[in-house]
Coordinates of C-alpha atoms in Angstrom, one line a residue:
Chain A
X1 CA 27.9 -17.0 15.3
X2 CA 24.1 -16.9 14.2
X3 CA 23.0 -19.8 11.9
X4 CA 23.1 -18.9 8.5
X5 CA 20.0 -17.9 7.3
X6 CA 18.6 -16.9 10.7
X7 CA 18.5 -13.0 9.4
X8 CA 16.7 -14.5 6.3
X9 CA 14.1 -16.3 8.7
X10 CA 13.8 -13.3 10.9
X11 CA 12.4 -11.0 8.1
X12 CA 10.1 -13.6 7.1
X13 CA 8.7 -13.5 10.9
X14 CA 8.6 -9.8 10.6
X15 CA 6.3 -9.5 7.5
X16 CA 3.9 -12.1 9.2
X17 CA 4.0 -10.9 12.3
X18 CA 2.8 -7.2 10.8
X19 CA 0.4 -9.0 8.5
X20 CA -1.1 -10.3 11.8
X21 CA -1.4 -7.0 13.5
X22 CA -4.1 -4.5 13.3
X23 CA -3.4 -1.9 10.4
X24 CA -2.6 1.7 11.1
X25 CA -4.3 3.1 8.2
X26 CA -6.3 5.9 9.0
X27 CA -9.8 5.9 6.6
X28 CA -9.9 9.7 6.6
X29 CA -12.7 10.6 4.3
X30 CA -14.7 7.8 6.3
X31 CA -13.6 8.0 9.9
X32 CA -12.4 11.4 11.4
X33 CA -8.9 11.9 12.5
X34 CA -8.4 12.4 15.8
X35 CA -6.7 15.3 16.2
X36 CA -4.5 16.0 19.2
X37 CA -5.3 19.3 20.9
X38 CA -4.0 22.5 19.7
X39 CA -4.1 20.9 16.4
X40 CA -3.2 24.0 14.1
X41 CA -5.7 23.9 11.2
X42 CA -7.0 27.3 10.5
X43 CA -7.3 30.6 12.7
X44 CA -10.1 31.6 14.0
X45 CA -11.1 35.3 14.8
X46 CA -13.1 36.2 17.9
X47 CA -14.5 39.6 16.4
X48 CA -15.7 41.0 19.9
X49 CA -12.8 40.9 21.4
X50 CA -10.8 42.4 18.2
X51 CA -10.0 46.0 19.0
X52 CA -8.3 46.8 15.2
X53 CA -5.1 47.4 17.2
X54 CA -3.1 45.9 14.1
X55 CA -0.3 43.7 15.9
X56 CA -1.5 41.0 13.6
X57 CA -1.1 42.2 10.8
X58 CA 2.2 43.5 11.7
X59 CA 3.6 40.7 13.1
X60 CA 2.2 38.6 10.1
X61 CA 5.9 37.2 8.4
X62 CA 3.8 36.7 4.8
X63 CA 1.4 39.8 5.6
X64 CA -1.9 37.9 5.2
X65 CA -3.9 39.2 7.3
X66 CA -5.9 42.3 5.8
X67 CA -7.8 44.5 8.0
X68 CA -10.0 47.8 7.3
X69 CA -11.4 49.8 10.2
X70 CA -13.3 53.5 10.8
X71 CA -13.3 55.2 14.1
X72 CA -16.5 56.3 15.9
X73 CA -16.7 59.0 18.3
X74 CA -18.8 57.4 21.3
X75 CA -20.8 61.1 23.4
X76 CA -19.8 61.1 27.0
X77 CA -21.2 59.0 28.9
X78 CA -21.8 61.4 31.7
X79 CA -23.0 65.0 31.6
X80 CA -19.6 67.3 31.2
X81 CA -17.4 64.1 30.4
X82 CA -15.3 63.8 27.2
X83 CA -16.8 62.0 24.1
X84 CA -14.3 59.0 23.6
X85 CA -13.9 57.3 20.2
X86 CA -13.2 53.7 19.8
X87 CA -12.2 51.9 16.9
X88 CA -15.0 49.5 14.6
X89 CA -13.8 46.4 12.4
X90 CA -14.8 46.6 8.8
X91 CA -12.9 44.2 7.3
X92 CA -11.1 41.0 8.5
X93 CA -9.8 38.4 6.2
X94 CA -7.0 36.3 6.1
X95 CA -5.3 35.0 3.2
X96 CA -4.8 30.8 3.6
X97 CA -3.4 30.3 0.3
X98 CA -0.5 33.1 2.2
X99 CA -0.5 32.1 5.7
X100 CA 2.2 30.0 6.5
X101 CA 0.7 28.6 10.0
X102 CA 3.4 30.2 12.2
X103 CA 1.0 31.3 15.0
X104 CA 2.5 34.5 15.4
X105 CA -0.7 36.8 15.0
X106 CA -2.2 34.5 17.8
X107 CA 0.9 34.9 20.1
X108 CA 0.8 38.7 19.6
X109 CA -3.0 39.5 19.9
X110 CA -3.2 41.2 23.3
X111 CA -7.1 41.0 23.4
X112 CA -7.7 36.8 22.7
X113 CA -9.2 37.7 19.8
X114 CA -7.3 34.9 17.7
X115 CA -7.3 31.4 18.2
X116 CA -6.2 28.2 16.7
X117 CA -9.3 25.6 15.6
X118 CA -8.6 22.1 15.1
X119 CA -10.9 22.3 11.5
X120 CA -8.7 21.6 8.7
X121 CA -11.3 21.1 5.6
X122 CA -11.6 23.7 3.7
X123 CA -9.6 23.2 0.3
X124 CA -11.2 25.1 -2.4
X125 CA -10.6 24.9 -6.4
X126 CA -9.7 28.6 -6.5
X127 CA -6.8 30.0 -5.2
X128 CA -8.7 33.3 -4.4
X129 CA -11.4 31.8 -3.0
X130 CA -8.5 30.8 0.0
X131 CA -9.0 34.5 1.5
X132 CA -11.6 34.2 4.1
X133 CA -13.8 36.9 5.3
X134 CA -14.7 37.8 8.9
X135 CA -17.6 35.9 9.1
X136 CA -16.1 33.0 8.2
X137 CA -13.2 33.7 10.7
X138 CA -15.8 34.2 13.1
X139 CA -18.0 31.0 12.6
X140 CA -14.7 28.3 12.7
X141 CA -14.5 30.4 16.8
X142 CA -17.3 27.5 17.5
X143 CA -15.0 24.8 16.3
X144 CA -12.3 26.1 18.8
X145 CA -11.6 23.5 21.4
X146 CA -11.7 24.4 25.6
X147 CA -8.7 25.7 26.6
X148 CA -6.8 22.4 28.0
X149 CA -7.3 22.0 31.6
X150 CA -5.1 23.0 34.0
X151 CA -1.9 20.6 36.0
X152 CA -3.4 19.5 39.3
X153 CA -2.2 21.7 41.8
X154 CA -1.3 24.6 39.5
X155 CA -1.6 27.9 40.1
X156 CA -4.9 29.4 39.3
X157 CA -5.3 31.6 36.3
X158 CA -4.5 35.4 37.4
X159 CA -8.2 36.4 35.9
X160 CA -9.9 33.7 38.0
X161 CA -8.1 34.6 41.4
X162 CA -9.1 38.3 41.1
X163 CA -12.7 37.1 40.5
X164 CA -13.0 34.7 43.3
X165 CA -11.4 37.0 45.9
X166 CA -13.6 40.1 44.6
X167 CA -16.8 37.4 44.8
X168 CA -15.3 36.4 48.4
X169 CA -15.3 39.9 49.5
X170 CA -18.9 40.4 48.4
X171 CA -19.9 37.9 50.2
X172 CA -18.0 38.3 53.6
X173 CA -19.8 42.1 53.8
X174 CA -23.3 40.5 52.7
X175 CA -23.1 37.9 55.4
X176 CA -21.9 41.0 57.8
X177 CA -24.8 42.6 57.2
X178 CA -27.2 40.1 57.6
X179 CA -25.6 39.3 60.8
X180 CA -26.1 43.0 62.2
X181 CA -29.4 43.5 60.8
X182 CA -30.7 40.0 62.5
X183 CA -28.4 39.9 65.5
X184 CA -28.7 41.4 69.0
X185 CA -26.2 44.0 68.3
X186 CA -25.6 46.8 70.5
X187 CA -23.8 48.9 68.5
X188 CA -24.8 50.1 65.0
X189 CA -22.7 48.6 62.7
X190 CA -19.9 50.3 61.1
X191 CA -19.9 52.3 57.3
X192 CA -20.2 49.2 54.7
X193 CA -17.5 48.5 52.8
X194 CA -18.6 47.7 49.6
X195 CA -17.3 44.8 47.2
X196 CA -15.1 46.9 44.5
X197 CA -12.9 44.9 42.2
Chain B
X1 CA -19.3 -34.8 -31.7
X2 CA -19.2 -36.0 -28.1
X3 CA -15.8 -35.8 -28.0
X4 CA -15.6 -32.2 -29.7
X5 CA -17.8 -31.0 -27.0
X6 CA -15.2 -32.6 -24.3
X7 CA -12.7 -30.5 -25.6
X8 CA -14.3 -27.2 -26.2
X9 CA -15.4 -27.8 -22.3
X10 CA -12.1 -28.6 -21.3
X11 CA -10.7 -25.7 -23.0
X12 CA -13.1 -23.3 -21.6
X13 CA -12.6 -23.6 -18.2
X14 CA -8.8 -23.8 -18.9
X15 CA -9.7 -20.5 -20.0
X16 CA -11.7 -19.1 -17.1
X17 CA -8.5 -20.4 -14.8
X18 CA -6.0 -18.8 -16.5
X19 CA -8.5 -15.4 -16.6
X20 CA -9.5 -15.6 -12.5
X21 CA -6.7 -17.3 -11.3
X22 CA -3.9 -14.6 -12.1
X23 CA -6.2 -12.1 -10.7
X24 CA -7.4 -14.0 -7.4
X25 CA -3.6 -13.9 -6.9
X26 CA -2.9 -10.5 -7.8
X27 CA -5.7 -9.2 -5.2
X28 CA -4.1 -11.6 -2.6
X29 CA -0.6 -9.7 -3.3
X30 CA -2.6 -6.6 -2.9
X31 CA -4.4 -6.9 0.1
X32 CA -1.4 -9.3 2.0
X33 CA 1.3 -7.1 0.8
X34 CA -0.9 -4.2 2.1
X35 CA -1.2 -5.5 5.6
X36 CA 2.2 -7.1 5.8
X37 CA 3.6 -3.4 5.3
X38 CA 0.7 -2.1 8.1
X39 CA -1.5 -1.0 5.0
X40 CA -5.1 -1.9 4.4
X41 CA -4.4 -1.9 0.8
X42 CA -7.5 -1.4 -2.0
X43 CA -10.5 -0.9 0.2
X44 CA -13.0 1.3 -2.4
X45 CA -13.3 -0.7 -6.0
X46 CA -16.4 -2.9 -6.0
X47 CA -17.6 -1.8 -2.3
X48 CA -16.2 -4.5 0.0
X49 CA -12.6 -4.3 0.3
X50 CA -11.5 -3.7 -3.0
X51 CA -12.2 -6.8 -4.1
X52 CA -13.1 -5.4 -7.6
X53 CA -9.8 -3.2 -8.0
X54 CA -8.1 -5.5 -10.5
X55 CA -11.2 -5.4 -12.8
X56 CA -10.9 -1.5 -12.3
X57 CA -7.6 -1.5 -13.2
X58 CA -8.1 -3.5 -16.5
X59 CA -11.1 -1.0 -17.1
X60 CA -8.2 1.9 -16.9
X61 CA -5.5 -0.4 -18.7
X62 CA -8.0 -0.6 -21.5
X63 CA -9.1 3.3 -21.6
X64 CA -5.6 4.2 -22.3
X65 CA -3.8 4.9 -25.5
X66 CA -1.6 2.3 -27.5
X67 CA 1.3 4.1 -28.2
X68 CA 4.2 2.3 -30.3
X69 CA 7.5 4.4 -30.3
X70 CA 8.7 6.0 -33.5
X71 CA 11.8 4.0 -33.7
X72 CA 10.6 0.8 -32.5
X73 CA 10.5 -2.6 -34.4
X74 CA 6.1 -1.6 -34.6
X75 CA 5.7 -5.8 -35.3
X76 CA 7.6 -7.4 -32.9
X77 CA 6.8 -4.4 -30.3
X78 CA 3.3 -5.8 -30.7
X79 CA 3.3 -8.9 -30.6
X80 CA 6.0 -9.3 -27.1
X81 CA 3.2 -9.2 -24.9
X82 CA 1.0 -12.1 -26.4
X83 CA 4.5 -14.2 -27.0
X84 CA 4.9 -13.3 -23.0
X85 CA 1.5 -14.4 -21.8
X86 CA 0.4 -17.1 -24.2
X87 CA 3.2 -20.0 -23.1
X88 CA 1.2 -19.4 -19.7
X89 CA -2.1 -20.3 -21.0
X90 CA -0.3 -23.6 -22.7
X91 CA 1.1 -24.7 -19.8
X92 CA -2.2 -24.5 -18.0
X93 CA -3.4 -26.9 -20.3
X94 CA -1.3 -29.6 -19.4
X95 CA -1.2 -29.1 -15.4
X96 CA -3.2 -32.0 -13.5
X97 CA -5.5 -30.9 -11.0
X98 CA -7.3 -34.2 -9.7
X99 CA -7.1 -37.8 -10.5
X100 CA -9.0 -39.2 -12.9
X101 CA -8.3 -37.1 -16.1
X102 CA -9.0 -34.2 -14.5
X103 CA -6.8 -32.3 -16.5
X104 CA -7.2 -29.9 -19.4
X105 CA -4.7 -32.2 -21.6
X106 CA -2.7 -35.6 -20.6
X107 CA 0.4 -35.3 -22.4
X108 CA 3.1 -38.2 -22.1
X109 CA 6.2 -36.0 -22.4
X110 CA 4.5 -33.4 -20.3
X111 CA 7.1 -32.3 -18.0
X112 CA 9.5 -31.9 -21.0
X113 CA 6.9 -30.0 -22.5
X114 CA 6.1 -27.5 -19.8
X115 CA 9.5 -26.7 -19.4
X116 CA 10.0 -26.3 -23.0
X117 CA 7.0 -23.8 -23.6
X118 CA 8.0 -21.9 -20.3
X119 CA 11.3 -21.0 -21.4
X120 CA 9.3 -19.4 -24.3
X121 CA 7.6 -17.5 -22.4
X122 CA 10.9 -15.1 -21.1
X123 CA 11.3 -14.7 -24.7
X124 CA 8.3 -12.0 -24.9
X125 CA 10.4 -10.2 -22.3
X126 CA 13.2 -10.1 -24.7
X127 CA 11.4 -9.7 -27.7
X128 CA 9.9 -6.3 -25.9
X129 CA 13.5 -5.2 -24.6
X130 CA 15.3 -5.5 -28.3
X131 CA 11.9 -3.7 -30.2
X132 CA 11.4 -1.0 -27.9
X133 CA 14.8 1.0 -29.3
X134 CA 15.6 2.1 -25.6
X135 CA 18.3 2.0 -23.8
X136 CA 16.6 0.9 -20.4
X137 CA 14.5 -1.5 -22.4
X138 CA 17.7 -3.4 -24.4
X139 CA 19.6 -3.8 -20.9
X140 CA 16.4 -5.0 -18.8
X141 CA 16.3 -7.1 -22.1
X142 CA 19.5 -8.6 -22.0
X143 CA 19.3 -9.0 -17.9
X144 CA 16.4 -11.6 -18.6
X145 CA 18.0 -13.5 -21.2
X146 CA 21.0 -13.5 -18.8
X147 CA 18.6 -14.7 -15.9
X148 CA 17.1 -17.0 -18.0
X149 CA 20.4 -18.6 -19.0
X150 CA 21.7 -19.0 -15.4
X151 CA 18.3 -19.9 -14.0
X152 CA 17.0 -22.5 -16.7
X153 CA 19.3 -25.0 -16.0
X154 CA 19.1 -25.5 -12.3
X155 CA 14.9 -25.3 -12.8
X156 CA 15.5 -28.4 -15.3
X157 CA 17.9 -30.2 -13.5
X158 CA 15.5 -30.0 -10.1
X159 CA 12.6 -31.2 -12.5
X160 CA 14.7 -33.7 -13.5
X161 CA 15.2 -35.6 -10.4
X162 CA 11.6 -35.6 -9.7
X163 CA 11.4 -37.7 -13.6
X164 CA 14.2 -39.9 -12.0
X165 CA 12.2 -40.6 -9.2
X166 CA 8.6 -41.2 -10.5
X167 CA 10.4 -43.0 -13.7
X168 CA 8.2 -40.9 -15.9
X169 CA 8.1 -37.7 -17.4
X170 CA 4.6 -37.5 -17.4
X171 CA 2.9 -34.8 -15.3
X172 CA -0.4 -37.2 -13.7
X173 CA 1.6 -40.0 -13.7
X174 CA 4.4 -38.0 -11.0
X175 CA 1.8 -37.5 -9.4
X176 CA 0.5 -40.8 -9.2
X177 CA 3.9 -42.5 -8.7
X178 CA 3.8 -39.9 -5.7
X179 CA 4.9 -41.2 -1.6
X180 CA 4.7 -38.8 1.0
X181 CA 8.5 -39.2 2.0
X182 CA 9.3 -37.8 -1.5
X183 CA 8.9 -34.7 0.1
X184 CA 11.8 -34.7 2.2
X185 CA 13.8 -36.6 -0.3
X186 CA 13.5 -33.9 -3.0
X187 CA 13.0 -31.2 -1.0
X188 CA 16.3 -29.6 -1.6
X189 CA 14.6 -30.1 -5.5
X190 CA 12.1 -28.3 -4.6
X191 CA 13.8 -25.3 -3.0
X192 CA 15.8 -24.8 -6.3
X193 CA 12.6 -25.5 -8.7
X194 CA 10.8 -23.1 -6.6
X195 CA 13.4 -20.4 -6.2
X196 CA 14.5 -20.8 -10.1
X197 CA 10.6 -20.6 -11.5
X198 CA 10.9 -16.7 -9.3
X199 CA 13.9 -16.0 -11.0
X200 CA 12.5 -16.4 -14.2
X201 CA 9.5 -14.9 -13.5
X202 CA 11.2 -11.7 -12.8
X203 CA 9.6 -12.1 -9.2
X204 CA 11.4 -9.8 -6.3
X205 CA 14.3 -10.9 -4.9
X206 CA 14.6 -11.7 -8.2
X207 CA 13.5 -8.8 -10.4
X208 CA 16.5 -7.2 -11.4
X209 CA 15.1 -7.4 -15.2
X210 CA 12.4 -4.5 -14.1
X211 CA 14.5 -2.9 -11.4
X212 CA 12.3 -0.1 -11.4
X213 CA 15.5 2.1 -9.6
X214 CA 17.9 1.2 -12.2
X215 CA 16.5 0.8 -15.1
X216 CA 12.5 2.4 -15.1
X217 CA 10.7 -0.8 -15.7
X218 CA 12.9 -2.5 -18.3
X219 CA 11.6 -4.2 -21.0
X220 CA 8.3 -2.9 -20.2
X221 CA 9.1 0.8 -20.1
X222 CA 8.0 1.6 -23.4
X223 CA 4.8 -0.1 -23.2
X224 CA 0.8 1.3 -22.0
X225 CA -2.4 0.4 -22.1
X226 CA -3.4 -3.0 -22.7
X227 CA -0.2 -4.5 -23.9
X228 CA 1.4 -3.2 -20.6
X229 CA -1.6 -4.8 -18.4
X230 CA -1.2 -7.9 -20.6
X231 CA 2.4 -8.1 -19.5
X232 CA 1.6 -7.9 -15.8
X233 CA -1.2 -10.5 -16.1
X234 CA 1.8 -12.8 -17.8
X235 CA 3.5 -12.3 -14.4
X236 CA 0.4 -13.1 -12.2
X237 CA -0.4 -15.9 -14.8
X238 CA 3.8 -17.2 -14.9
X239 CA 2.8 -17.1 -10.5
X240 CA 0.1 -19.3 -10.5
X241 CA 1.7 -21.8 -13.4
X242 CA 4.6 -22.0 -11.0
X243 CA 3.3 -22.6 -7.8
X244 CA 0.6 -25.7 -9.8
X245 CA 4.3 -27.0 -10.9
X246 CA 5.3 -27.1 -8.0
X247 CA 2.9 -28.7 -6.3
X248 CA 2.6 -31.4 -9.1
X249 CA 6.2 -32.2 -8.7
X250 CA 7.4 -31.8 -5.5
X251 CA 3.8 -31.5 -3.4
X252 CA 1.9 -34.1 -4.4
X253 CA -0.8 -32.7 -5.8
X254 CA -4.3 -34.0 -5.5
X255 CA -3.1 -36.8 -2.8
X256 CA -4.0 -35.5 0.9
X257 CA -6.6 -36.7 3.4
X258 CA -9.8 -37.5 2.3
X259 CA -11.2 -39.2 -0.9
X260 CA -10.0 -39.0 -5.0
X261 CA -12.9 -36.8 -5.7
X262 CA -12.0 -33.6 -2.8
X263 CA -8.2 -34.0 -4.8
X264 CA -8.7 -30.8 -6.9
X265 CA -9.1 -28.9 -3.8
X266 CA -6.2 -30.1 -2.3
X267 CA -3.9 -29.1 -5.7
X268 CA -5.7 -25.9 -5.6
X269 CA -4.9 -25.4 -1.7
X270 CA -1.2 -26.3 -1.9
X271 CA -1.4 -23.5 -4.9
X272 CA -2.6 -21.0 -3.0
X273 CA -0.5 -21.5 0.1
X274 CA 3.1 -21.5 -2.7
X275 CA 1.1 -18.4 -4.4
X276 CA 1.4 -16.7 -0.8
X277 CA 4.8 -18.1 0.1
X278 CA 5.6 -16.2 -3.9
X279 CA 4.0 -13.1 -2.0
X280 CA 5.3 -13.3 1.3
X281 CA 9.1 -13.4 -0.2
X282 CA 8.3 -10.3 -2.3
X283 CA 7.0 -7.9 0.5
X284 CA 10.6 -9.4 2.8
X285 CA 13.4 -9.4 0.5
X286 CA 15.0 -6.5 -1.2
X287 CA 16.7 -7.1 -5.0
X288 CA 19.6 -8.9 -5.1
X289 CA 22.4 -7.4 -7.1
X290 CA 22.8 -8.4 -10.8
X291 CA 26.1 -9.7 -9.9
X292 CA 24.5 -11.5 -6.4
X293 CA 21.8 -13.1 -8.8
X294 CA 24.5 -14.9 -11.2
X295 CA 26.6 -15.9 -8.5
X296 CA 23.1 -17.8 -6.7
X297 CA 22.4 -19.2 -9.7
X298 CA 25.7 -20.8 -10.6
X299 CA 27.6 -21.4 -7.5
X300 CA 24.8 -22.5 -4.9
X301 CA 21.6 -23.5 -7.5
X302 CA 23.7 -25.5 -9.8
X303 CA 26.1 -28.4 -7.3
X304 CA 22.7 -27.7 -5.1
X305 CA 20.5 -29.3 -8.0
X306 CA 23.9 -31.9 -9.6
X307 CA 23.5 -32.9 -5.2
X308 CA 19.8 -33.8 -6.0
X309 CA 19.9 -35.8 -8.7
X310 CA 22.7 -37.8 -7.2
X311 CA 20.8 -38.2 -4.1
X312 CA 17.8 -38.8 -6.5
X313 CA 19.8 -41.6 -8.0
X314 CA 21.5 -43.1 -5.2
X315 CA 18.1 -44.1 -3.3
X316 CA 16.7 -45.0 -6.4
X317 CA 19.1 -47.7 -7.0
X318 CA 18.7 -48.4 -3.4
X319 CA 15.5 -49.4 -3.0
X320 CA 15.3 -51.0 -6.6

């Protein structure tokens, strides 16, 4: 059985103990949040790597995402080759004011031409003025954040691997041929095999 | 003319207390309540930590409109908020803050008449209830005069014993007549002075009367602007009137360490630290129930206070 009053004294501690402590307010307009990473505030577009395939917009559950293309017929790059044609952005804009932050059209792209940016200030007065064009799309890519590093001991990214082992190659057959250009070799050396990735 | 002068001078800075004062108070509740709840409270008005948001709150009390409801009683509806706040100012007059005369106005009766004016002072509250012609306002109305009933007698009865003691109802001469074991002696006194002055200044736990999620603001819904800003200062005002009681009474007032002429700064000091303790309750306790506050009032204020002046009288005749 607890003194009476002891609950009465303990929330009297409580309010003084807090009052004591460090406050958690966050003085946002003066001091910059710290976000945590991956922090969805607004998508960015990577234009160059954007190949107008249209998932995006597909996949987009409040269809915000407005996109206008042309083709272009690029000539054959060899003599007797076929002229290819390749698709050109005109238009990329997404509608904030719409977008409902899902993440989807960033999932879907197959090129990494969409990203999530940590920047989260741009309110605007207008409604309208909430659809933003590709060149703002493409300037909040600088505010993206590095990709977060890997687990130690993880696997190493598929792109990497082929790299390195196409680099290692290279260098195995140039440090082959320096060593039976310089060395007392007998024999001539063999055909070169050349570093192909 | 020398003595005309005297009083104008004392009534002036009577004045300028009972206009700082409330406020100093108010930004205290601000700022502690703020970083009791993990809040830094104000931090923008007047450039260093708020310190001016009060004053920009009376600019913005001030800026809005005075609106009277149709149906309302238009005089009394008016006047409420001066009948709240004035009693307040009175009372100032009388408080003692060091020895010596240093006091607005000695009165010989002046613990009957501090109690007397600060019952008047609930009587804006009602006065605003009945004239607003709202529902919420009438029964926020009628739960103050209720509160007052229950809560009056218990306050007088605790002031009482400390008249018994000092043998005079005279507020610098309590204070005078004042030993330090008093403190102990009439400390259970002091509890119910001090807990009966919140009740009746509508002060949470006690607040019922403006139970904002029963009954909007109470007698105070109907009112804006400057009338509204005038009852809140009332409040403040009621805060800092009760916690100087207090300390005259029960506290001792100027007497502490040191010489006659530092006294003021121990009244003021023993103010302050009651004004937080009024402060500190308010940020702890959730509102009691209407029914909860009756039953405090007359089942544990009441024998608590008839205990008091028996124990009052009992070592009075003892050491006699």
């Amino acid at each position: 059985m607890a003194i009476p009053g002891s609950g009465l004294a303990k929330g009297l501690a409580v309010t003084l103990r807090t009052m004591t402590r460090r406050s958690v307010t966050a003085q946002y307009p003066d001091a910059q949040p710290d976000l945590p990473p991956r922090s969805r505030g607004v998508i960015a577009l990577f234009e160059e790597n954007c190949t107008v395939c249209m998932l995006c917009a597909r996949e987009c559950p409040d269809w915000c995402i407005y996109i206008d293309s042309h083709k272009e017929t690029v000539p054959a790059a060899v003599p007797g080759g076929r002229d290819r044609s390749r698709n050109v952005l005109d238009r990329f804009a997404i509608d904030f004011s719409l977008c409902m932050y899902c993440g989807i059209c960033i999932e879907v792209c197959p090129f990494d031409a969409l990203f999530w940016s940590p920047e989260f200030e741009y309110a605007e007065t207008d409604i309208l003025e909430l659809t933003h064009e590709r060149d703002k799309l493409r300037d909040w890519m600088w505010t993206v954040p590095a990709p977060p590093a890997l687990d130690p001991g993880a696997e190493e990214p598929k792109e990497i691997a082929a790299a390195r082992k196409s680099a290692e190659k290279q260098a195995a057959a140039a440090a082959a041929a320096a060593a039976a250009a310089q060395g007392p070799d007998p024999e001539p050396a063999p055909e070169q095999p050349e570093g192909d990735a | 003319m020398n003595d005309v002068l005297d009083v104008i001078l004392r009534l002036v800075a009577v004045l300028v207390a009972f206009l700082v004062l409330p406020l100093v108070v108010g930004q205290t509740e601000h700022k502690v309540m703020a970083h009791m709840q993990g809040r830094l409270g104000p931090m923008y008005a007047g450039g260093f930590h708020g310190w001016a948001q009060l004053v920009a709150d009376g600019v913005k009390f001030a800026q809005k409109e005075d609106v009277v409801p149709a149906d309302a009683d238009r005089k009394i509806f008016q006047l409420a908020p001066a009948v709240a706040l004035l009693p307040y100012l009175l009372v100032l007059i009388v408080i003692p803050i060091g020895p010596n005369g240093f006091v607005g106005q000695a009165i010989d009766a002046g613990l009957f008449f501090v109690l007397a004016v600060m019952g008047v002072g609930v009587l804006g509250s009602l006065m605003a209830g009945w004239a607003s012609a709202n529902k919420f306002s009438l029964l926020g109305g009628l739960r103050t005069a209720a509160q007052l009933m229950a809560y009056e007698l218990p306050m007088l009865l605790a002031a009482a014993s400390v008249a018994m003691a000092a043998g005079t109802l005279s507020l610098p001469g309590i204070v005078q007549a004042y030993q330090w074991w008093w403190t102990p002696w009439q400390i259970i006194g002091a509890f119910i002075f001090f807990t009966a002055g919140l009740a009746e200044l509508q002060r949470p736990p006690f607040d019922m009367p403006v139970a904002d999620s029963e009954i909007i603001f109470g007698a105070y819904t109907e009112y804006t602007g400057l009338r509204f800003a005038l009852f809140l200062l009332a409040e403040y005002a009621g805060i800092v009137v009760l916690c100087a009681l207090t300390t005259v009474l029960f506290l001792g007032g100027w007497h502490g360490p040191g010489p006659d002429s530092i006294g003021w700064v121990w009244t003021l000091l023993k103010t302050a630290v009651l004004a937080f303790l009024v402060i500190w309750l308010r940020v702890t306790y959730p509102r009691l129930r209407e029914d909860q506050l009756m039953k405090f009032a007359w089942t544990v204020l009441i024998p608590l206070s008839l205990l008091q002046i028996a124990l009052t009288g009992v070592v009075k005749v003892v050491i006699q």
